[in-house]
Amino acid sequence: MNKQVPVSLPEGYVEFYKNLETWQNKQQFKLKKAYTPVKLDATKILAESNNPIIGSVEFELDGGLYKEVYKELLVLIKEYRSETAAALDKILDNIDQLDFSFLPIKLLEEDQKYFSELSARLEISNELLIFTIDHSLRPFLRLWAEPYYSAIAEDDFRSWNFATICPFCGTKSHISRLRATDGRRFMFCDRCFTEWETRNLYCVYCGNDNPDTIQYLAVENDTAYQVYTCEECKGYLKTFDERPKGMKTDLFIANVETIYLDILAQEKGYTNHDND
Ligand SMILES: [Zn+2]
Ligand SMILES: [Zn+2]
């Protein structure tokens, strides 16, 4: 999906994402009461299928419940980003045109054509439509993914070979952490919050591991935020080094807070290969 970086962050941008994450956490907590996790051998499924788990397993989604969560999200967005109110009202007026059992599949398939037609019909921006469908689905995705977080993170490279693709939901990742406790590197999916290990000093996009062509972009006065760049494929990856502070960071927020690093890297000719 097209995630172009805005030139400057609108006022209250990071604050909005913090509120959004808090809201998503609350929704996830509420959904937990209505849901029994599917018992899965997640790493075995990954190793056998070579595909994200969500493509191999049927997760139950109550379209009615999703619609309720969706409507609540529109209320939250309206509260913090009032400039979107008119567009969100248009969605609410035409909410019967949205098929809540079908939308998650289209979102995860990144079906651009489907969303551009739908947003044209609703006469709202495609980006806003996708944002609402995406962020209201995330509490469900995190709820489904959570039981397998530790099995996937501690898999020791046995079952999943795709560094930039989330093994649970298939979303592309562009951020990683160096874990506070041991310095091991984990990719992070900001949709479902799954993390999976990847090698250090290695380009997650093309596999290049020549130290001469893997570099950092230096960030002044900041040792925690790093941007790895690769001269072979011109890729860049934001990385948060937790070791200086010695504690786990919230990568969902870190990713939003460091949009300036995306701008910096892209200005220097690097890409996160999002649209490849
Ligand atoms: Zn994911
Ligand atoms: Zn590369």
PDB file of C-alpha atoms and ligand atoms in Angstrom:
ATOM      1  CA  MET A   1       0.000   0.000   0.000  1.00  0.00           C
ATOM      2  CA  ASN A   2       1.173   3.455  -0.699  1.00  0.00           C
ATOM      3  CA  LYS A   3       2.560   4.967   2.480  1.00  0.00           C
ATOM      4  CA  GLN A   4       4.169   8.129   1.200  1.00  0.00           C
ATOM      5  CA  VAL A   5       5.871  10.201   3.824  1.00  0.00           C
ATOM      6  CA  PRO A   6       4.378  13.622   4.449  1.00  0.00           C
ATOM      7  CA  VAL A   7       6.852  16.489   4.200  1.00  0.00           C
ATOM      8  CA  SER A   8       6.104  17.776   7.664  1.00  0.00           C
ATOM      9  CA  LEU A   9       4.129  16.267  10.498  1.00  0.00           C
ATOM     10  CA  PRO A  10       0.789  17.962  11.159  1.00  0.00           C
ATOM     11  CA  GLU A  11       0.323  19.313  14.652  1.00  0.00           C
ATOM     12  CA  GLY A  12      -0.762  16.655  17.139  1.00  0.00           C
ATOM     13  CA  TYR A  13       0.260  13.842  14.804  1.00  0.00           C
ATOM     14  CA  VAL A  14       2.235  11.739  17.293  1.00  0.00           C
ATOM     15  CA  GLU A  15      -0.325  12.489  20.009  1.00  0.00           C
ATOM     16  CA  PHE A  16      -3.064  11.173  17.747  1.00  0.00           C
ATOM     17  CA  TYR A  17      -1.203   7.887  17.214  1.00  0.00           C
ATOM     18  CA  LYS A  18      -0.699   7.499  20.946  1.00  0.00           C
ATOM     19  CA  ASN A  19      -4.437   7.886  21.499  1.00  0.00           C
ATOM     20  CA  LEU A  20      -5.110   5.512  18.651  1.00  0.00           C
ATOM     21  CA  GLU A  21      -2.874   2.847  20.162  1.00  0.00           C
ATOM     22  CA  THR A  22      -4.491   3.236  23.586  1.00  0.00           C
ATOM     23  CA  TRP A  23      -7.904   2.860  21.953  1.00  0.00           C
ATOM     24  CA  GLN A  24      -6.742  -0.246  20.057  1.00  0.00           C
ATOM     25  CA  ASN A  25      -5.412  -1.788  23.267  1.00  0.00           C
ATOM     26  CA  LYS A  26      -8.771  -1.232  24.948  1.00  0.00           C
ATOM     27  CA  GLN A  27     -10.647  -2.765  22.025  1.00  0.00           C
ATOM     28  CA  GLN A  28      -8.347  -5.766  22.062  1.00  0.00           C
ATOM     29  CA  PHE A  29      -8.933  -6.210  25.786  1.00  0.00           C
ATOM     30  CA  LYS A  30     -12.720  -6.110  25.269  1.00  0.00           C
ATOM     31  CA  LEU A  31     -12.588  -8.570  22.369  1.00  0.00           C
ATOM     32  CA  LYS A  32     -10.608 -11.013  24.491  1.00  0.00           C
ATOM     33  CA  LYS A  33     -13.721 -11.751  26.518  1.00  0.00           C
ATOM     34  CA  ALA A  34     -15.626 -12.858  23.427  1.00  0.00           C
ATOM     35  CA  TYR A  35     -12.886 -14.939  21.930  1.00  0.00           C
ATOM     36  CA  THR A  36     -11.157 -18.291  22.522  1.00  0.00           C
ATOM     37  CA  PRO A  37      -7.754 -18.487  20.837  1.00  0.00           C
ATOM     38  CA  VAL A  38      -7.261 -21.200  18.249  1.00  0.00           C
ATOM     39  CA  LYS A  39      -4.624 -23.698  19.408  1.00  0.00           C
ATOM     40  CA  LEU A  40      -1.946 -23.739  16.767  1.00  0.00           C
ATOM     41  CA  ASP A  41       1.571 -24.986  16.275  1.00  0.00           C
ATOM     42  CA  ALA A  42       2.465 -21.685  14.649  1.00  0.00           C
ATOM     43  CA  THR A  43       6.049 -22.432  13.678  1.00  0.00           C
ATOM     44  CA  LYS A  44       5.132 -25.822  12.232  1.00  0.00           C
ATOM     45  CA  ILE A  45       2.469 -24.182  10.045  1.00  0.00           C
ATOM     46  CA  LEU A  46       4.996 -21.596   8.895  1.00  0.00           C
ATOM     47  CA  ALA A  47       7.643 -24.156   8.067  1.00  0.00           C
ATOM     48  CA  GLU A  48       5.216 -26.329   6.142  1.00  0.00           C
ATOM     49  CA  SER A  49       3.373 -23.645   4.215  1.00  0.00           C
ATOM     50  CA  ASN A  50       6.059 -20.970   3.735  1.00  0.00           C
ATOM     51  CA  ASN A  51       3.160 -18.500   3.955  1.00  0.00           C
ATOM     52  CA  PRO A  52       1.902 -16.172   6.679  1.00  0.00           C
ATOM     53  CA  ILE A  53      -0.282 -17.966   9.213  1.00  0.00           C
ATOM     54  CA  ILE A  54      -3.348 -15.914   8.378  1.00  0.00           C
ATOM     55  CA  GLY A  55      -3.325 -17.450   4.899  1.00  0.00           C
ATOM     56  CA  SER A  56      -3.329 -21.000   6.272  1.00  0.00           C
ATOM     57  CA  VAL A  57      -5.733 -20.750   9.189  1.00  0.00           C
ATOM     58  CA  GLU A  58      -9.303 -19.528   9.299  1.00  0.00           C
ATOM     59  CA  PHE A  59      -9.647 -16.936  12.069  1.00  0.00           C
ATOM     60  CA  GLU A  60     -13.204 -16.274  13.056  1.00  0.00           C
ATOM     61  CA  LEU A  61     -14.306 -12.702  12.445  1.00  0.00           C
ATOM     62  CA  ASP A  62     -17.740 -11.525  13.472  1.00  0.00           C
ATOM     63  CA  GLY A  63     -18.600  -8.944  10.799  1.00  0.00           C
ATOM     64  CA  GLY A  64     -21.127  -7.287  13.122  1.00  0.00           C
ATOM     65  CA  LEU A  65     -18.544  -6.880  15.871  1.00  0.00           C
ATOM     66  CA  TYR A  66     -16.013  -5.492  13.415  1.00  0.00           C
ATOM     67  CA  LYS A  67     -18.592  -2.984  12.200  1.00  0.00           C
ATOM     68  CA  GLU A  68     -19.141  -1.793  15.793  1.00  0.00           C
ATOM     69  CA  VAL A  69     -15.402  -1.383  16.372  1.00  0.00           C
ATOM     70  CA  TYR A  70     -15.134   0.414  13.033  1.00  0.00           C
ATOM     71  CA  LYS A  71     -17.834   2.912  13.966  1.00  0.00           C
ATOM     72  CA  GLU A  72     -16.138   3.578  17.297  1.00  0.00           C
ATOM     73  CA  LEU A  73     -12.890   4.315  15.481  1.00  0.00           C
ATOM     74  CA  LEU A  74     -14.609   6.915  13.318  1.00  0.00           C
ATOM     75  CA  VAL A  75     -15.757   8.667  16.495  1.00  0.00           C
ATOM     76  CA  LEU A  76     -12.192   8.681  17.826  1.00  0.00           C
ATOM     77  CA  ILE A  77     -10.717  10.036  14.588  1.00  0.00           C
ATOM     78  CA  LYS A  78     -13.342  12.763  14.442  1.00  0.00           C
ATOM     79  CA  GLU A  79     -12.459  13.821  17.975  1.00  0.00           C
ATOM     80  CA  TYR A  80      -8.746  14.243  17.256  1.00  0.00           C
ATOM     81  CA  ARG A  81      -8.705  15.100  13.554  1.00  0.00           C
ATOM     82  CA  SER A  82     -11.771  17.261  13.094  1.00  0.00           C
ATOM     83  CA  GLU A  83     -10.760  18.166   9.539  1.00  0.00           C
ATOM     84  CA  THR A  84     -11.811  14.643   8.520  1.00  0.00           C
ATOM     85  CA  ALA A  85     -15.343  14.929   9.991  1.00  0.00           C
ATOM     86  CA  ALA A  86     -17.180  15.577   6.722  1.00  0.00           C
ATOM     87  CA  ALA A  87     -15.519  12.620   4.996  1.00  0.00           C
ATOM     88  CA  LEU A  88     -16.186  10.329   7.966  1.00  0.00           C
ATOM     89  CA  ASP A  89     -19.848  11.349   7.951  1.00  0.00           C
ATOM     90  CA  LYS A  90     -20.029  10.305   4.315  1.00  0.00           C
ATOM     91  CA  ILE A  91     -18.778   6.858   5.304  1.00  0.00           C
ATOM     92  CA  LEU A  92     -21.339   6.631   8.112  1.00  0.00           C
ATOM     93  CA  ASP A  93     -24.163   7.664   5.771  1.00  0.00           C
ATOM     94  CA  ASN A  94     -23.168   4.880   3.383  1.00  0.00           C
ATOM     95  CA  ILE A  95     -21.974   2.282   5.856  1.00  0.00           C
ATOM     96  CA  ASP A  96     -24.247  -0.360   4.338  1.00  0.00           C
ATOM     97  CA  GLN A  97     -22.005  -0.315   1.273  1.00  0.00           C
ATOM     98  CA  LEU A  98     -19.184  -1.745   3.377  1.00  0.00           C
ATOM     99  CA  ASP A  99     -19.034  -5.514   3.679  1.00  0.00           C
ATOM    100  CA  PHE A 100     -17.311  -6.094   7.006  1.00  0.00           C
ATOM    101  CA  SER A 101     -16.743  -9.812   6.456  1.00  0.00           C
ATOM    102  CA  PHE A 102     -14.975  -9.141   3.195  1.00  0.00           C
ATOM    103  CA  LEU A 103     -12.965  -5.970   3.932  1.00  0.00           C
ATOM    104  CA  PRO A 104     -10.237  -7.657   6.027  1.00  0.00           C
ATOM    105  CA  ILE A 105      -9.368 -10.001   3.166  1.00  0.00           C
ATOM    106  CA  LYS A 106      -9.163  -7.120   0.706  1.00  0.00           C
ATOM    107  CA  LEU A 107      -7.000  -5.124   3.113  1.00  0.00           C
ATOM    108  CA  LEU A 108      -4.511  -7.922   3.713  1.00  0.00           C
ATOM    109  CA  GLU A 109      -4.429  -8.731  -0.004  1.00  0.00           C
ATOM    110  CA  GLU A 110      -3.668  -5.024  -0.593  1.00  0.00           C
ATOM    111  CA  ASP A 111      -6.278  -4.917  -3.323  1.00  0.00           C
ATOM    112  CA  GLN A 112      -5.690  -1.348  -4.519  1.00  0.00           C
ATOM    113  CA  LYS A 113      -8.301  -1.524  -7.248  1.00  0.00           C
ATOM    114  CA  TYR A 114     -11.021  -2.583  -4.844  1.00  0.00           C
ATOM    115  CA  PHE A 115     -10.288   0.283  -2.451  1.00  0.00           C
ATOM    116  CA  SER A 116      -9.937   2.946  -5.100  1.00  0.00           C
ATOM    117  CA  GLU A 117     -13.318   1.985  -6.543  1.00  0.00           C
ATOM    118  CA  LEU A 118     -14.933   1.911  -3.126  1.00  0.00           C
ATOM    119  CA  SER A 119     -13.483   5.279  -2.089  1.00  0.00           C
ATOM    120  CA  ALA A 120     -14.549   6.823  -5.411  1.00  0.00           C
ATOM    121  CA  ARG A 121     -18.066   5.547  -4.827  1.00  0.00           C
ATOM    122  CA  LEU A 122     -18.076   7.000  -1.307  1.00  0.00           C
ATOM    123  CA  GLU A 123     -16.450  10.192  -2.597  1.00  0.00           C
ATOM    124  CA  ILE A 124     -13.734  10.173   0.042  1.00  0.00           C
ATOM    125  CA  SER A 125      -9.968   9.869  -0.136  1.00  0.00           C
ATOM    126  CA  ASN A 126      -8.634   6.375  -0.656  1.00  0.00           C
ATOM    127  CA  GLU A 127      -5.987   6.912   1.989  1.00  0.00           C
ATOM    128  CA  LEU A 128      -8.551   7.804   4.654  1.00  0.00           C
ATOM    129  CA  LEU A 129     -10.768   4.849   3.765  1.00  0.00           C
ATOM    130  CA  ILE A 130      -7.880   2.393   4.023  1.00  0.00           C
ATOM    131  CA  PHE A 131      -6.698   3.989   7.262  1.00  0.00           C
ATOM    132  CA  THR A 132     -10.089   3.435   8.928  1.00  0.00           C
ATOM    133  CA  ILE A 133     -10.438  -0.153   7.734  1.00  0.00           C
ATOM    134  CA  ASP A 134      -6.852  -0.971   8.653  1.00  0.00           C
ATOM    135  CA  HIS A 135      -6.754   0.541  12.132  1.00  0.00           C
ATOM    136  CA  SER A 136     -10.125  -0.865  13.214  1.00  0.00           C
ATOM    137  CA  LEU A 137      -8.991  -4.339  12.154  1.00  0.00           C
ATOM    138  CA  ARG A 138      -5.761  -4.175  14.145  1.00  0.00           C
ATOM    139  CA  PRO A 139      -7.278  -5.061  17.543  1.00  0.00           C
ATOM    140  CA  PHE A 140      -8.612  -8.286  15.970  1.00  0.00           C
ATOM    141  CA  LEU A 141      -5.301  -9.089  14.291  1.00  0.00           C
ATOM    142  CA  ARG A 142      -3.368  -8.507  17.525  1.00  0.00           C
ATOM    143  CA  LEU A 143      -5.815 -10.639  19.450  1.00  0.00           C
ATOM    144  CA  TRP A 144      -5.364 -13.493  16.983  1.00  0.00           C
ATOM    145  CA  ALA A 145      -1.595 -13.115  16.784  1.00  0.00           C
ATOM    146  CA  GLU A 146      -0.805 -12.670  20.468  1.00  0.00           C
ATOM    147  CA  PRO A 147      -0.863 -16.346  21.517  1.00  0.00           C
ATOM    148  CA  TYR A 148       1.975 -17.061  19.053  1.00  0.00           C
ATOM    149  CA  TYR A 149       4.228 -14.043  19.686  1.00  0.00           C
ATOM    150  CA  SER A 150       6.803 -15.879  21.738  1.00  0.00           C
ATOM    151  CA  ALA A 151       6.879 -19.070  19.639  1.00  0.00           C
ATOM    152  CA  ILE A 152       7.562 -16.966  16.527  1.00  0.00           C
ATOM    153  CA  ALA A 153      10.109 -14.665  18.176  1.00  0.00           C
ATOM    154  CA  GLU A 154      12.069 -17.551  19.668  1.00  0.00           C
ATOM    155  CA  ASP A 155      11.973 -19.722  16.574  1.00  0.00           C
ATOM    156  CA  ASP A 156      15.709 -19.394  15.950  1.00  0.00           C
ATOM    157  CA  PHE A 157      15.402 -18.888  12.172  1.00  0.00           C
ATOM    158  CA  ARG A 158      13.939 -22.364  11.671  1.00  0.00           C
ATOM    159  CA  SER A 159      10.528 -21.654  10.128  1.00  0.00           C
ATOM    160  CA  TRP A 160      10.448 -18.272   8.427  1.00  0.00           C
ATOM    161  CA  ASN A 161      12.825 -16.939   5.789  1.00  0.00           C
ATOM    162  CA  PHE A 162      11.202 -13.697   4.719  1.00  0.00           C
ATOM    163  CA  ALA A 163      12.801 -10.914   6.705  1.00  0.00           C
ATOM    164  CA  THR A 164      10.445  -8.103   5.700  1.00  0.00           C
ATOM    165  CA  ILE A 165       7.132  -9.972   5.684  1.00  0.00           C
ATOM    166  CA  CYS A 166       5.178 -10.552   8.866  1.00  0.00           C
ATOM    167  CA  PRO A 167       4.893 -14.312   9.418  1.00  0.00           C
ATOM    168  CA  PHE A 168       1.502 -13.878  11.009  1.00  0.00           C
ATOM    169  CA  CYS A 169      -0.431 -11.377   8.873  1.00  0.00           C
ATOM    170  CA  GLY A 170       1.776 -10.902   5.789  1.00  0.00           C
ATOM    171  CA  THR A 171       2.245  -7.136   6.202  1.00  0.00           C
ATOM    172  CA  LYS A 172       5.554  -5.620   5.138  1.00  0.00           C
ATOM    173  CA  SER A 173       7.721  -4.361   7.981  1.00  0.00           C
ATOM    174  CA  HIS A 174      10.162  -1.447   7.872  1.00  0.00           C
ATOM    175  CA  ILE A 175      11.360  -1.258  11.443  1.00  0.00           C
ATOM    176  CA  SER A 176      13.317  -3.453  13.793  1.00  0.00           C
ATOM    177  CA  ARG A 177      14.655  -3.411  17.323  1.00  0.00           C
ATOM    178  CA  LEU A 178      17.937  -4.490  18.818  1.00  0.00           C
ATOM    179  CA  ARG A 179      16.656  -6.149  21.961  1.00  0.00           C
ATOM    180  CA  ALA A 180      17.736  -4.601  25.238  1.00  0.00           C
ATOM    181  CA  THR A 181      18.600  -7.878  26.925  1.00  0.00           C
ATOM    182  CA  ASP A 182      20.802  -9.506  24.298  1.00  0.00           C
ATOM    183  CA  GLY A 183      21.168  -7.199  21.234  1.00  0.00           C
ATOM    184  CA  ARG A 184      19.431  -9.693  18.939  1.00  0.00           C
ATOM    185  CA  ARG A 185      17.541  -8.014  16.102  1.00  0.00           C
ATOM    186  CA  PHE A 186      13.807  -8.427  15.620  1.00  0.00           C
ATOM    187  CA  MET A 187      11.587  -7.135  12.851  1.00  0.00           C
ATOM    188  CA  PHE A 188       8.270  -5.707  13.999  1.00  0.00           C
ATOM    189  CA  CYS A 189       4.813  -5.711  12.396  1.00  0.00           C
ATOM    190  CA  ASP A 190       2.862  -2.639  13.420  1.00  0.00           C
ATOM    191  CA  ARG A 191      -0.420  -4.208  12.318  1.00  0.00           C
ATOM    192  CA  CYS A 192      -0.455  -7.341  14.477  1.00  0.00           C
ATOM    193  CA  PHE A 193       2.575  -6.665  16.724  1.00  0.00           C
ATOM    194  CA  THR A 194       4.309  -9.919  15.802  1.00  0.00           C
ATOM    195  CA  GLU A 195       8.118  -9.864  15.966  1.00  0.00           C
ATOM    196  CA  TRP A 196      10.531 -12.217  14.242  1.00  0.00           C
ATOM    197  CA  GLU A 197      14.260 -12.463  14.411  1.00  0.00           C
ATOM    198  CA  THR A 198      16.564 -11.352  11.652  1.00  0.00           C
ATOM    199  CA  ARG A 199      20.319 -11.292  11.432  1.00  0.00           C
ATOM    200  CA  ASN A 200      22.293  -8.224  12.358  1.00  0.00           C
ATOM    201  CA  LEU A 201      24.378  -6.400   9.744  1.00  0.00           C
ATOM    202  CA  TYR A 202      22.471  -7.900   6.888  1.00  0.00           C
ATOM    203  CA  CYS A 203      20.148  -6.182   4.429  1.00  0.00           C
ATOM    204  CA  VAL A 204      16.617  -7.412   5.074  1.00  0.00           C
ATOM    205  CA  TYR A 205      15.596  -6.581   1.511  1.00  0.00           C
ATOM    206  CA  CYS A 206      18.270  -8.169  -0.661  1.00  0.00           C
ATOM    207  CA  GLY A 207      20.264 -10.334   1.752  1.00  0.00           C
ATOM    208  CA  ASN A 208      23.511  -8.415   1.247  1.00  0.00           C
ATOM    209  CA  ASP A 209      25.825  -8.961   4.222  1.00  0.00           C
ATOM    210  CA  ASN A 210      28.973  -7.291   3.003  1.00  0.00           C
ATOM    211  CA  PRO A 211      29.987  -4.865   5.788  1.00  0.00           C
ATOM    212  CA  ASP A 212      31.472  -2.464   3.205  1.00  0.00           C
ATOM    213  CA  THR A 213      28.088  -1.792   1.625  1.00  0.00           C
ATOM    214  CA  ILE A 214      25.908  -1.850   4.745  1.00  0.00           C
ATOM    215  CA  GLN A 215      26.085   1.425   6.586  1.00  0.00           C
ATOM    216  CA  TYR A 216      24.286   3.608   9.080  1.00  0.00           C
ATOM    217  CA  LEU A 217      22.891   7.040   8.452  1.00  0.00           C
ATOM    218  CA  ALA A 218      24.145   9.020  11.377  1.00  0.00           C
ATOM    219  CA  VAL A 219      21.495  10.742  13.460  1.00  0.00           C
ATOM    220  CA  GLU A 220      22.847  13.606  15.465  1.00  0.00           C
ATOM    221  CA  ASN A 221      22.459  13.413  19.251  1.00  0.00           C
ATOM    222  CA  ASP A 222      20.646  10.144  19.061  1.00  0.00           C
ATOM    223  CA  THR A 223      22.267   6.772  19.632  1.00  0.00           C
ATOM    224  CA  ALA A 224      19.050   4.757  19.908  1.00  0.00           C
ATOM    225  CA  TYR A 225      17.535   5.478  16.506  1.00  0.00           C
ATOM    226  CA  GLN A 226      19.529   4.048  13.640  1.00  0.00           C
ATOM    227  CA  VAL A 227      18.971   3.730   9.927  1.00  0.00           C
ATOM    228  CA  TYR A 228      20.751   0.900   8.173  1.00  0.00           C
ATOM    229  CA  THR A 229      21.335   1.464   4.475  1.00  0.00           C
ATOM    230  CA  CYS A 230      22.382  -0.966   1.769  1.00  0.00           C
ATOM    231  CA  GLU A 231      24.344   0.140  -1.274  1.00  0.00           C
ATOM    232  CA  GLU A 232      23.430  -3.014  -3.207  1.00  0.00           C
ATOM    233  CA  CYS A 233      19.657  -2.425  -3.348  1.00  0.00           C
ATOM    234  CA  LYS A 234      19.470   1.125  -1.959  1.00  0.00           C
ATOM    235  CA  GLY A 235      17.231  -0.137   0.832  1.00  0.00           C
ATOM    236  CA  TYR A 236      16.985   1.403   4.287  1.00  0.00           C
ATOM    237  CA  LEU A 237      15.663   0.052   7.554  1.00  0.00           C
ATOM    238  CA  LYS A 238      14.886   1.991  10.703  1.00  0.00           C
ATOM    239  CA  THR A 239      16.171   0.278  13.806  1.00  0.00           C
ATOM    240  CA  PHE A 240      15.739   1.122  17.451  1.00  0.00           C
ATOM    241  CA  ASP A 241      18.657   0.088  19.600  1.00  0.00           C
ATOM    242  CA  GLU A 242      17.227  -0.618  23.052  1.00  0.00           C
ATOM    243  CA  ARG A 243      20.581  -1.245  24.658  1.00  0.00           C
ATOM    244  CA  PRO A 244      21.467   2.354  25.644  1.00  0.00           C
ATOM    245  CA  LYS A 245      18.244   2.690  27.642  1.00  0.00           C
ATOM    246  CA  GLY A 246      18.092  -0.969  28.580  1.00  0.00           C
ATOM    247  CA  MET A 247      14.342  -1.260  28.158  1.00  0.00           C
ATOM    248  CA  LYS A 248      11.774  -2.327  25.615  1.00  0.00           C
ATOM    249  CA  THR A 249      10.381   0.456  23.464  1.00  0.00           C
ATOM    250  CA  ASP A 250       6.991   0.854  21.808  1.00  0.00           C
ATOM    251  CA  LEU A 251       7.895   0.398  18.144  1.00  0.00           C
ATOM    252  CA  PHE A 252       4.434   1.381  16.949  1.00  0.00           C
ATOM    253  CA  ILE A 253       4.992   4.877  18.339  1.00  0.00           C
ATOM    254  CA  ALA A 254       8.726   4.893  17.559  1.00  0.00           C
ATOM    255  CA  ASN A 255       7.863   4.280  13.915  1.00  0.00           C
ATOM    256  CA  VAL A 256       5.545   7.317  13.861  1.00  0.00           C
ATOM    257  CA  GLU A 257       7.934   9.509  15.829  1.00  0.00           C
ATOM    258  CA  THR A 258      10.764   8.847  13.409  1.00  0.00           C
ATOM    259  CA  ILE A 259       9.116   9.799  10.146  1.00  0.00           C
ATOM    260  CA  TYR A 260      11.910  12.367   9.841  1.00  0.00           C
ATOM    261  CA  LEU A 261      14.279   9.426   9.406  1.00  0.00           C
ATOM    262  CA  ASP A 262      12.222   8.129   6.496  1.00  0.00           C
ATOM    263  CA  ILE A 263      12.378  11.574   4.953  1.00  0.00           C
ATOM    264  CA  LEU A 264      16.126  11.766   5.527  1.00  0.00           C
ATOM    265  CA  ALA A 265      16.753   8.325   4.014  1.00  0.00           C
ATOM    266  CA  GLN A 266      14.482   8.930   1.042  1.00  0.00           C
ATOM    267  CA  GLU A 267      16.079  12.296   0.346  1.00  0.00           C
ATOM    268  CA  LYS A 268      19.405  10.499   0.157  1.00  0.00           C
ATOM    269  CA  GLY A 269      18.004   8.148  -2.454  1.00  0.00           C
ATOM    270  CA  TYR A 270      17.165   5.124  -0.307  1.00  0.00           C
ATOM    271  CA  THR A 271      13.861   3.258  -0.351  1.00  0.00           C
ATOM    272  CA  ASN A 272      11.942   0.969   2.010  1.00  0.00           C
ATOM    273  CA  HIS A 273      10.854  -1.032  -1.057  1.00  0.00           C
ATOM    274  CA  ASP A 274       7.222  -0.670   0.000  1.00  0.00           C
ATOM    275  CA  ASN A 275       5.912  -0.463  -3.538  1.00  0.00           C
ATOM    276  CA  ASP A 276       8.140  -3.114  -5.138  1.00  0.00           C
TER     277      ASP A 276
HETATM  278 ZN    ZN B   1       1.592  -8.800  11.250  1.00  0.00          ZN
HETATM  279 ZN    ZN B   2      20.007  -4.526   0.121  1.00  0.00          ZN
END
